[in-house]
Amino acid sequence: MSFINKLISNAHTVNRLMDVVDKAPQWRKQLLAKKNELRGGSFRDAAMGMCALVAAADGTIEPDERMRVAGLICADPVLNNFPADELRALFDDNCHRITTDPAFGRAHVMQQIAKAAGKQAEAEAVVQIGIMIGNADGSFDQAEVAAVREACQALRVDPSRFGL
């Protein structure tokens, strides 16, 4: 019986994640509409922290994954309010901290993410960016979902609002 319950639970989780993935285009439009509101350093730092957190969600950051995420960051129209080299430097620094000393690196990244806490538009945008980065490879896996949920706590945002 527990096997069947686990299957049902997993099916429910997969359906919820599919809803999250289906909403990505809608969130992209929302982010673009808020682009002019998302110019502050707290948003920039939180967004780059979120990107590193999601990239490291599985415990490692492979070089190809790091390059793929860095490419997405530099090409993202919502983030083009900031110089691409500045974004890349922040992302690389966060990744380096996480890989060099996972506990302290993760704590640093969570502090960066928390900079957007209390700023509704920024906090929501950071969560949406995390979801899009997690789904960039076509697979928003459980470790990435858990990372975004953890960031939601730091941002004081209800993860269920995003289907997480």
Coordinates of C-alpha atoms in Angstrom, one line a residue:
M1 CA 0.0 0.0 0.0
S2 CA 2.8 2.5 0.7
F3 CA 4.1 1.9 -2.8
I4 CA 0.8 3.0 -4.2
N5 CA 0.7 6.0 -1.9
K6 CA 4.2 7.0 -3.1
L7 CA 3.2 6.7 -6.7
I8 CA 0.2 8.9 -6.1
S9 CA 2.3 11.4 -4.2
N10 CA 4.9 11.4 -7.0
A11 CA 2.2 11.8 -9.7
H12 CA 0.8 14.8 -7.7
T13 CA 4.3 16.3 -7.5
V14 CA 4.9 15.8 -11.2
N15 CA 1.5 17.5 -12.0
R16 CA 2.4 20.5 -9.8
L17 CA 5.8 20.8 -11.4
M18 CA 4.2 20.6 -14.9
D19 CA 1.9 23.5 -13.9
V20 CA 5.0 25.5 -12.8
V21 CA 6.6 24.8 -16.2
D22 CA 3.4 25.7 -18.1
K23 CA 3.3 29.1 -16.3
A24 CA 6.9 30.0 -17.3
P25 CA 5.8 32.0 -20.4
Q26 CA 3.3 34.0 -18.4
W27 CA 6.0 34.8 -15.7
R28 CA 8.4 35.9 -18.5
K29 CA 5.8 38.4 -19.6
Q30 CA 5.3 39.6 -16.0
L31 CA 9.0 40.0 -15.5
L32 CA 9.4 42.0 -18.7
A33 CA 6.5 44.2 -17.6
K34 CA 8.3 44.9 -14.3
K35 CA 11.7 45.3 -15.9
N36 CA 12.0 49.0 -15.1
E37 CA 11.2 48.3 -11.4
L38 CA 14.0 45.8 -11.2
R39 CA 17.0 48.1 -11.4
G40 CA 18.3 48.0 -7.8
G41 CA 21.4 46.4 -6.5
S42 CA 19.4 44.2 -4.1
F43 CA 17.5 42.7 -7.0
R44 CA 20.7 42.1 -8.9
D45 CA 22.5 40.5 -6.0
A46 CA 19.5 38.3 -5.1
A47 CA 19.0 37.2 -8.7
M48 CA 22.6 36.2 -9.1
G49 CA 22.4 34.4 -5.8
M50 CA 19.3 32.5 -6.9
C51 CA 21.0 31.5 -10.2
A52 CA 24.0 30.1 -8.3
L53 CA 21.8 28.3 -5.8
V54 CA 19.8 26.6 -8.5
A55 CA 22.9 25.7 -10.5
A56 CA 24.4 24.1 -7.4
A57 CA 21.2 22.4 -6.3
D58 CA 22.4 18.9 -7.2
G59 CA 25.5 19.4 -5.2
T60 CA 27.9 20.3 -8.0
I61 CA 28.2 22.9 -10.7
E62 CA 29.5 21.3 -13.8
P63 CA 31.4 23.7 -16.2
D64 CA 28.9 23.3 -19.0
E65 CA 26.0 24.0 -16.6
R66 CA 27.9 27.1 -15.3
M67 CA 28.4 28.3 -18.8
R68 CA 24.8 27.7 -19.8
V69 CA 23.5 29.6 -16.8
A70 CA 26.0 32.4 -17.4
G71 CA 24.8 32.6 -21.0
L72 CA 21.2 32.8 -19.9
I73 CA 22.0 35.5 -17.4
C74 CA 23.7 37.6 -20.0
A75 CA 21.0 37.1 -22.6
D76 CA 18.0 37.7 -20.3
P77 CA 16.2 40.9 -21.2
V78 CA 15.0 41.5 -17.6
L79 CA 18.7 41.5 -16.4
N80 CA 20.0 43.7 -19.1
N81 CA 19.5 46.7 -16.8
F82 CA 22.9 45.6 -15.4
P83 CA 26.2 45.3 -17.2
A84 CA 26.7 41.7 -18.3
D85 CA 30.3 41.5 -17.0
E86 CA 29.0 42.6 -13.6
L87 CA 26.3 39.9 -13.5
R88 CA 28.7 37.3 -14.7
A89 CA 31.3 38.3 -12.0
L90 CA 28.6 38.1 -9.3
F91 CA 27.4 34.7 -10.5
D92 CA 30.9 33.3 -10.8
D93 CA 31.7 34.6 -7.3
N94 CA 28.6 32.9 -5.8
C95 CA 29.4 29.6 -7.7
H96 CA 33.0 29.8 -6.5
R97 CA 31.9 30.3 -2.9
I98 CA 29.5 27.4 -3.0
T99 CA 32.0 25.0 -4.6
T100 CA 34.9 26.0 -2.4
D101 CA 33.1 25.9 0.9
P102 CA 29.6 24.6 0.5
A103 CA 28.3 25.5 4.0
F104 CA 29.6 29.0 4.1
G105 CA 29.1 29.5 0.3
R106 CA 25.5 28.5 0.6
A107 CA 25.0 30.9 3.6
H108 CA 26.5 33.7 1.6
V109 CA 24.2 33.0 -1.3
M110 CA 21.2 32.9 0.9
Q111 CA 22.2 36.3 2.4
Q112 CA 22.4 37.7 -1.2
I113 CA 19.0 36.3 -2.0
A114 CA 17.5 37.7 1.2
K115 CA 18.5 41.2 0.1
A116 CA 15.2 41.3 -1.9
A117 CA 13.1 40.2 1.1
G118 CA 10.4 42.7 1.8
K119 CA 10.4 44.1 -1.7
Q120 CA 7.4 42.3 -3.2
A121 CA 8.2 42.8 -6.9
E122 CA 11.9 42.0 -6.5
A123 CA 11.3 38.9 -4.4
E124 CA 8.7 37.5 -6.8
A125 CA 11.0 38.2 -9.8
V126 CA 13.9 36.4 -8.0
V127 CA 11.7 33.3 -7.5
Q128 CA 10.5 33.4 -11.1
I129 CA 14.1 33.7 -12.3
G130 CA 15.0 30.7 -10.1
I131 CA 12.2 28.6 -11.7
M132 CA 13.3 29.6 -15.2
I133 CA 16.9 28.8 -14.6
G134 CA 15.9 25.5 -13.0
N135 CA 13.8 24.7 -16.1
A136 CA 16.3 25.9 -18.6
D137 CA 17.5 22.4 -19.4
G138 CA 13.9 21.2 -19.7
S139 CA 14.0 19.4 -16.4
F140 CA 13.1 21.2 -13.2
D141 CA 14.2 18.5 -10.8
Q142 CA 13.4 18.0 -7.1
A143 CA 16.7 19.4 -5.9
E144 CA 16.1 22.6 -7.9
V145 CA 12.6 22.8 -6.6
A146 CA 13.9 22.4 -3.0
A147 CA 16.5 25.2 -3.7
V148 CA 13.9 27.6 -4.9
R149 CA 11.6 26.7 -1.9
E150 CA 14.5 27.5 0.4
A151 CA 15.0 30.8 -1.3
C152 CA 11.3 31.5 -0.9
Q153 CA 11.8 31.3 2.9
A154 CA 14.7 33.8 2.8
L155 CA 12.6 36.1 0.6
R156 CA 9.5 35.7 2.8
V157 CA 7.4 34.5 -0.1
D158 CA 4.9 31.7 0.0
P159 CA 6.3 29.0 -2.4
S160 CA 2.8 27.6 -3.0
R161 CA 2.0 30.9 -4.8
F162 CA 4.4 29.6 -7.5
G163 CA 3.1 26.0 -7.4
L164 CA 6.1 24.8 -5.4

